[in-house]
Short mmCIF file of C-alpha atoms in Angstrom, two decimals:
data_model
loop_
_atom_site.label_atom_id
_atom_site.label_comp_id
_atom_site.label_asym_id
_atom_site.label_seq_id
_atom_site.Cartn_x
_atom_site.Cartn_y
_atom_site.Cartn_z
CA UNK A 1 58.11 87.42 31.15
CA UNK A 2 54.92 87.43 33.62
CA UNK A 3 53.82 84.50 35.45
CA UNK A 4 52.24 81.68 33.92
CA UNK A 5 53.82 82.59 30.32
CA UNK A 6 56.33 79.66 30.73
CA UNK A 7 55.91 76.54 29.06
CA UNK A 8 54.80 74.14 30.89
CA UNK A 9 57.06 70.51 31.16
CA UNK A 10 54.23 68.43 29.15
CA UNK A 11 54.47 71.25 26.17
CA UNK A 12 58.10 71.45 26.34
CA UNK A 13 58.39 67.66 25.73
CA UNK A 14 56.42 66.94 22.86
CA UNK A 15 55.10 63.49 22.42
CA UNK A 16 57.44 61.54 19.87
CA UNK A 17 56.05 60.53 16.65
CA UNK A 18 56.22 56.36 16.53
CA UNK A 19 56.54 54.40 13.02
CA UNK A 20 56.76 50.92 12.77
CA UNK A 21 55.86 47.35 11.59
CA UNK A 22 52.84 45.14 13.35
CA UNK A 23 51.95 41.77 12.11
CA UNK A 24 48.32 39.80 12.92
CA UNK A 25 49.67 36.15 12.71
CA UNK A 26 47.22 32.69 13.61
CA UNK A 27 45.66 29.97 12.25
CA UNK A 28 43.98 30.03 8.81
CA UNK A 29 40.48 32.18 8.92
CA UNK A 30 41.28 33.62 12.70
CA UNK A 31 40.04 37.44 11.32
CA UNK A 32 42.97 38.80 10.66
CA UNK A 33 42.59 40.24 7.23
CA UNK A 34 39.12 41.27 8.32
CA UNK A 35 41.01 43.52 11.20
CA UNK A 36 43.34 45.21 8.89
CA UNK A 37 41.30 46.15 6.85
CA UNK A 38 38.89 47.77 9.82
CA UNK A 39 42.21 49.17 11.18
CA UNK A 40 42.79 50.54 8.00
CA UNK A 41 39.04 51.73 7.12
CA UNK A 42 39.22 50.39 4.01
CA UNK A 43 39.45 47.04 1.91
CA UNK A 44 43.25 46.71 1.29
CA UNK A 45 43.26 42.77 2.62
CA UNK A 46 40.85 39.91 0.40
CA UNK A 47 38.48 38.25 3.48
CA UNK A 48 37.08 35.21 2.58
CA UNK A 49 34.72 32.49 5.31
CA UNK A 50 37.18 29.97 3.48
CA UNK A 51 40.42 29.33 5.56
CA UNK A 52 43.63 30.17 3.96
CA UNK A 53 42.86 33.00 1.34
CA UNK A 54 45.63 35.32 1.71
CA UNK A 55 48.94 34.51 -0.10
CA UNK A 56 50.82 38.22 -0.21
CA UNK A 57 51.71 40.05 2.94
CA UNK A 58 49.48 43.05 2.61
CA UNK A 59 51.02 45.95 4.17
CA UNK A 60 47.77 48.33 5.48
CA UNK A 61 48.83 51.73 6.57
CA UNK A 62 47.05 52.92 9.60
CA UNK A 63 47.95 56.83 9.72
CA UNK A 64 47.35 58.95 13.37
CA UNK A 65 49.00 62.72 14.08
CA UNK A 66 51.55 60.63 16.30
CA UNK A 67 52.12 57.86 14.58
CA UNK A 68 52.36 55.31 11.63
CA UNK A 69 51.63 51.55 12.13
CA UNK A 70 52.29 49.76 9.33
CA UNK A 71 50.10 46.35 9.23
CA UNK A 72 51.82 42.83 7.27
CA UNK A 73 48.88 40.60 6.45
CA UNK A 74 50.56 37.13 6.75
CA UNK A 75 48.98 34.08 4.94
CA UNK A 76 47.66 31.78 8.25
CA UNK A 77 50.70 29.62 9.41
CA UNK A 78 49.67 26.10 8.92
CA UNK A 79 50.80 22.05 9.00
CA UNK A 80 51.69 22.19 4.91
CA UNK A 81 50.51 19.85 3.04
CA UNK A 82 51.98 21.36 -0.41
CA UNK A 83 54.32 23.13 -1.83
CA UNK A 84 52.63 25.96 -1.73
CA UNK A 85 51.64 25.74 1.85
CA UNK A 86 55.21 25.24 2.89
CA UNK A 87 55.99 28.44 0.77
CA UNK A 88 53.22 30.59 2.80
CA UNK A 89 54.65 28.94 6.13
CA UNK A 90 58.27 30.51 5.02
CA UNK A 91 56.77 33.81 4.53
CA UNK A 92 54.83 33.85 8.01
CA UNK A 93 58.30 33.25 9.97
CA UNK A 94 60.69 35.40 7.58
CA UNK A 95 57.56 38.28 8.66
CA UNK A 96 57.98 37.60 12.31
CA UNK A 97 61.53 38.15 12.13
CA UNK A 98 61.31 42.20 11.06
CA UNK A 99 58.26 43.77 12.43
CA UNK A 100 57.96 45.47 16.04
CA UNK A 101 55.11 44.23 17.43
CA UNK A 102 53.16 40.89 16.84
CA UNK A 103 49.46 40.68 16.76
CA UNK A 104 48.19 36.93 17.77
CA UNK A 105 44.57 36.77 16.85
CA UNK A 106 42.26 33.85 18.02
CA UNK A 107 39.15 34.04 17.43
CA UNK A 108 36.36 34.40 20.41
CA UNK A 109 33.89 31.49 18.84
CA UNK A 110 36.58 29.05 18.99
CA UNK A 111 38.37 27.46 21.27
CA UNK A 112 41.88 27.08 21.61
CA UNK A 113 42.96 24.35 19.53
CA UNK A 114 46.76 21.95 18.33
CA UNK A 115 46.91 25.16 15.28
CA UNK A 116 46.70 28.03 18.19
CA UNK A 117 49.04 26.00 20.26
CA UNK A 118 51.41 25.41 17.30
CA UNK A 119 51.85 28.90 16.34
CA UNK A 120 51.85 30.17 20.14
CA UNK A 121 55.24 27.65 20.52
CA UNK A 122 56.81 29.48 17.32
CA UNK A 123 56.07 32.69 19.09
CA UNK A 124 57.74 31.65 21.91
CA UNK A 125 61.18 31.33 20.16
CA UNK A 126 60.90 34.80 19.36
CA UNK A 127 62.29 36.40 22.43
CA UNK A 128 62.42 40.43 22.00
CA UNK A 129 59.67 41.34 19.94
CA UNK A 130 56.35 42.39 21.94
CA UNK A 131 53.22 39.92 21.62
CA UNK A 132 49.62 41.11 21.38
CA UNK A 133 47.11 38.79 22.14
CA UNK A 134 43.98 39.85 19.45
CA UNK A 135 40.28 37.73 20.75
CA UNK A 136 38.82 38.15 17.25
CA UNK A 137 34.71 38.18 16.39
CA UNK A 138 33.42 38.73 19.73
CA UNK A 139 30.23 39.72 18.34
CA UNK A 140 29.96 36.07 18.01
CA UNK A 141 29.61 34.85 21.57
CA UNK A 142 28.30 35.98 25.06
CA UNK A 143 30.22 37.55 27.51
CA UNK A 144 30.63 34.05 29.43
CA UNK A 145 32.31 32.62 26.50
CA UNK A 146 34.61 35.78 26.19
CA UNK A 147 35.72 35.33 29.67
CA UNK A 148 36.93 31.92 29.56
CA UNK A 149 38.34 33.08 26.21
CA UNK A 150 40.68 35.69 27.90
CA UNK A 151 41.72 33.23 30.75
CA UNK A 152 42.40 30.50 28.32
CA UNK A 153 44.64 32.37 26.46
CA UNK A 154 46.48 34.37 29.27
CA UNK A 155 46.93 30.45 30.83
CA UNK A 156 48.60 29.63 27.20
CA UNK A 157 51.08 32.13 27.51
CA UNK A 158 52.22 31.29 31.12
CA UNK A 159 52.51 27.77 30.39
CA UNK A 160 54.91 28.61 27.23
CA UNK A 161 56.52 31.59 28.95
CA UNK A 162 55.27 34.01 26.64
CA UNK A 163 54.27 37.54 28.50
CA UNK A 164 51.47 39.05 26.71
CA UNK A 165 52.06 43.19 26.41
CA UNK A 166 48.23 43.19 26.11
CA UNK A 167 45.35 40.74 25.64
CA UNK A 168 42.55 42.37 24.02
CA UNK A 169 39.23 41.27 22.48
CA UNK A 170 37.26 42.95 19.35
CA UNK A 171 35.07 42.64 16.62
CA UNK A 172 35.98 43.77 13.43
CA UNK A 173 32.36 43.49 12.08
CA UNK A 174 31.22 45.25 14.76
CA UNK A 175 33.76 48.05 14.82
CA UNK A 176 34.22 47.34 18.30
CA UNK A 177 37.57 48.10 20.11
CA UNK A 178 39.42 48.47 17.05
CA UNK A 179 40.46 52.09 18.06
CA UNK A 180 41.51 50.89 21.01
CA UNK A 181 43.72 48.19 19.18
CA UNK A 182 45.06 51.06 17.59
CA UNK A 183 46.15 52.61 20.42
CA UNK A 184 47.56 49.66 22.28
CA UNK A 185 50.15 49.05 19.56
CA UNK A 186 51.48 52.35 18.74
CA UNK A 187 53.63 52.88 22.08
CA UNK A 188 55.02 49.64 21.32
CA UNK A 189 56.16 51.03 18.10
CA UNK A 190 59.86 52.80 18.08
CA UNK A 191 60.16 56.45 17.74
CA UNK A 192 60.98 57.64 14.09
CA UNK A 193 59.53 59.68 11.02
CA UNK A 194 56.54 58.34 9.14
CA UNK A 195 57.48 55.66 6.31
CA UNK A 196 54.62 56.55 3.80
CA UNK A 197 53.26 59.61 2.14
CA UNK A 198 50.35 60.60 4.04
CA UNK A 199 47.53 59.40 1.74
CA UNK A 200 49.03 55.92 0.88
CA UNK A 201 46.92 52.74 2.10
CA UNK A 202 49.22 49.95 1.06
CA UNK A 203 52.17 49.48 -0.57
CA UNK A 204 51.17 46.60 -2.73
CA UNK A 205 50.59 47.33 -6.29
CA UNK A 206 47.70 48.02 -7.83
CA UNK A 207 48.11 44.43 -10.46
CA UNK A 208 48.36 42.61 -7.38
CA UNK A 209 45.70 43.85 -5.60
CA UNK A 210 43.36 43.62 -8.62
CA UNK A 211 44.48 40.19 -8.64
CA UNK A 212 43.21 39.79 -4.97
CA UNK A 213 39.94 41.15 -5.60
CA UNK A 214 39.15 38.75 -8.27
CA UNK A 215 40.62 35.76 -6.51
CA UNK A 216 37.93 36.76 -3.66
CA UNK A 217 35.08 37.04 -5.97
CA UNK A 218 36.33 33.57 -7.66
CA UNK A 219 36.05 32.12 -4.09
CA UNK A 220 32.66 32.98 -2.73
CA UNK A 221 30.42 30.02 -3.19
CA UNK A 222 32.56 27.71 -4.63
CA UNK A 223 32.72 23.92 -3.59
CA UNK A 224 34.99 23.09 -1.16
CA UNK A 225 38.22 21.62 -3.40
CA UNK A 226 38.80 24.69 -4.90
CA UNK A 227 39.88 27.72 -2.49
CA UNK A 228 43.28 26.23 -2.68
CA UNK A 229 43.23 25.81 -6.41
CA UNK A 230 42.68 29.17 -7.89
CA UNK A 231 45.12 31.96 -8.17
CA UNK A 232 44.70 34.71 -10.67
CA UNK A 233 47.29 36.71 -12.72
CA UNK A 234 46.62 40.14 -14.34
CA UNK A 235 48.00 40.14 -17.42
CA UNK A 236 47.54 43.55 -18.67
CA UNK A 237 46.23 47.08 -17.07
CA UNK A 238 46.23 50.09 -19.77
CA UNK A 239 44.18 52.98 -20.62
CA UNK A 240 41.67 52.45 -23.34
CA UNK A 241 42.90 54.62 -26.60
CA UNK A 242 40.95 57.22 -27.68
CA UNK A 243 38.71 58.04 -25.04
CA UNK A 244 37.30 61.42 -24.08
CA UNK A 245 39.16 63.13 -20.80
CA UNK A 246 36.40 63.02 -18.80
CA UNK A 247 35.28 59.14 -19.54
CA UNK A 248 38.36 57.72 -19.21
CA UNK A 249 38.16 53.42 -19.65
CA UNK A 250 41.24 50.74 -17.96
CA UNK A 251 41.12 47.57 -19.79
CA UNK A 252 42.40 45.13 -17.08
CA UNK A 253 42.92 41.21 -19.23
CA UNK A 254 43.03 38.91 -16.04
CA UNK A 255 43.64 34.48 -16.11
CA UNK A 256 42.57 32.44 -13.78
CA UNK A 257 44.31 29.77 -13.21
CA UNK A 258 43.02 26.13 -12.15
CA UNK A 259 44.25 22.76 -11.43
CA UNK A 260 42.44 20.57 -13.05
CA UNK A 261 40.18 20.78 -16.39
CA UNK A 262 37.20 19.31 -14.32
CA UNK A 263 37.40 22.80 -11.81
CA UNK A 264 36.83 24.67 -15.07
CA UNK A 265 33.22 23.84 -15.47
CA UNK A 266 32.78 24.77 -11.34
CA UNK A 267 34.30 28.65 -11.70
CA UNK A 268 32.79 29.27 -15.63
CA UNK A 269 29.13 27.99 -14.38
CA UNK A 270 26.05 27.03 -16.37
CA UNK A 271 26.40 29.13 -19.06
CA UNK A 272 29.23 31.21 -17.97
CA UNK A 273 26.69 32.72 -15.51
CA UNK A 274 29.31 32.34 -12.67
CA UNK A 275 32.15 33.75 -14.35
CA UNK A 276 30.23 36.70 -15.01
CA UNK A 277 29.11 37.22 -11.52
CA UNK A 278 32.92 36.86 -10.36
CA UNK A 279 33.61 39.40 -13.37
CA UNK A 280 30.45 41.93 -11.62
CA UNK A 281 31.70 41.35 -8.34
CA UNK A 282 35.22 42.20 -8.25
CA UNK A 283 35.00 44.94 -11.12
CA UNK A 284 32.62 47.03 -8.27
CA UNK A 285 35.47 46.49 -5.73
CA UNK A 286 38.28 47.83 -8.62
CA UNK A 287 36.74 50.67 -9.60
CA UNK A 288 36.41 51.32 -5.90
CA UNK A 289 39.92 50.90 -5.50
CA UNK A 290 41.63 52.73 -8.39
CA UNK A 291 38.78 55.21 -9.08
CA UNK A 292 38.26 54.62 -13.17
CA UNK A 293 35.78 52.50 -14.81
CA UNK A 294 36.93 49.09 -15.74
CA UNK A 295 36.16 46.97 -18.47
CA UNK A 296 37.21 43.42 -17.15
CA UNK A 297 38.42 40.35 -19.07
CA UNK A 298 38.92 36.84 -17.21
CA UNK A 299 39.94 34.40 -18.80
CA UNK A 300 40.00 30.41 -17.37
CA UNK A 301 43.25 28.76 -17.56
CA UNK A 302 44.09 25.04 -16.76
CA UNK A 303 47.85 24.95 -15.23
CA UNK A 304 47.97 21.37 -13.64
CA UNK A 305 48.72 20.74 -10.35
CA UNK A 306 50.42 24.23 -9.72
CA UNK A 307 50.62 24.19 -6.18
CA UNK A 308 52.82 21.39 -5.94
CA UNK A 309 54.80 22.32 -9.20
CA UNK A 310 58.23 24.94 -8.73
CA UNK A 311 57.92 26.19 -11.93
CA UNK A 312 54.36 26.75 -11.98
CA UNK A 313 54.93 28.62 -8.52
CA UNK A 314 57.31 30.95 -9.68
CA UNK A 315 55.04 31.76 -12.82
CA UNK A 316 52.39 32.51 -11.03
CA UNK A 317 54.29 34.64 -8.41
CA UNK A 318 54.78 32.62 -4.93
#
């Protein structure tokens, strides 16, 4: 073999593909579904301006030649006030306990506050898993503001002995950083095979995540009691008989369920004009999503005082 034919050490050791969990945890309405779905580069996570709209983990899958980070969208953890809220607090900390890295977002506009400090105490407790601190929406504030931003949040984790592997700001919105984000969490990721096929997103099915796009749609401009108060159930998701190959049709039969028969008149509208701009809305995003015309069907259901009712929970899937 002539010279310079050898391999060189950096070819003969190959970089190891990494696969693993991460999890963006904070208070409600920090950006986190916002940043897995930019992570992502596409909407797999509802995003609402009203605090405490996610209620499934959505898993995002973020897929690179050397690696496979798998993102958990946890509800925000919170002081319950509910049932329901006590429920989502249970499925932030049971989350925590099996991913390999956690994402702390706090957003840059913001400063820290009791919820940042309450969740940053949790994450003490946690001893061997690696903590990211995530400055969310910078594209909200001045560079000033970012600074003290940064040193506010590396003084947090001294004081609680938490040692941040990185502390790193960026804007969703802006699609700034986010790459970088990327990159930052994938060496703390262990070394193994990728978990999902190649082309896959999410793993959360399709009913749910119908469900979640017409929960959104439900939410946007709604007076303040209600964000809370609505969840949504897809009843039924089949083909429409009889239709031509090429113009295929997916009847989708949808409830949404309220607390109280006065919120019924506040999602409906005058006229049932708002329930058929939640019905435009989200049937845009679905078709987007499962790539077949829709013809939607929402329906408005009273089931009292749901959040705080077991039974209720369970039927309605938390």
């Amino acid at each position: 073999m002539t010279a310079g034919t050898f391999p060189s050490p950096t070819e003969q050791r190959e970089t190891p593909h990494r696969s693993g969990f991460a999890c963006f945890v904070g208070r409600p309405n920090a950006g986190k579904s916002t940043l897995t779905n930019a992570l992502v580069g596409t909407k797999v996570a509802i995003t609402s301006s009203r605090p405490q709209t996610t209620r499934h983990t959505v898993r995002g899958i973020v897929h690179r030649p050397e690696a496979q980070l798998v993102l958990v969208d946890t509800p925000g953890l919170h002081k319950p006030r509910t049932l329901l809220g006590e429920r989502l607090n249970d499925v932030v900390r049971t989350t925590w306990a099996e991913v390999d890295v956690i994402g702390f977002c706090l957003p840059a506009d913001q400063k820290l506050g009791p919820g940042d400090r309450y969740i940053a105490t949790e994450l003490a407790g946690i001893k061997k898993t690696p903590k990211v601190a995530i400055v969310t929406k910078t594209d909200l504030v001045e560079a000033e503001q970012l600074a003290q931003q940064l040193i506010a949040i590396d003084r947090l984790g001294t004081e609680l002995g938490i040692e941040w592997a990185e502390i790193i700001p960026v804007s969703a919105v802006g699609d700034k950083q986010v790459g970088l984000l990327a990159d930052l969490l994938v060496p703390l990721l262990p070394e193994g095979p990728a978990l999902y096929p190649e082309g896959d997103l999410t793993d959360e099915p399709e009913q749910v995540m119908v469900a979640e796009l017409i929960r959104e749609a439900a939410l946007e401009g709604v007076r303040d009691e209600l964000p809370h108060s609505i969840a949504v159930v897809v009843e039924e998701m089949l083909p429409r008989e009889d239709r031509p190959a090429d113009r295929p049709l997916l009847d989708i039969h949808a409830n949404l369920y309220i607390e109280r028969p006065s919120q019924k008149g506040i999602i409906i509208g005058p006229k049932g004009r708002r329930l058929k701009e939640v019905g435009t809305k989200s049937r845009k995003h679905i078709e987007a999503l499962l790539g077949t015309p829709v013809f939607l069907d929402l329906h408005v259901k009273v089931a009292k005082d749901w959040q705080r009712d077991p039974k209720q929970l369970r039927k309605l899937g938390f």
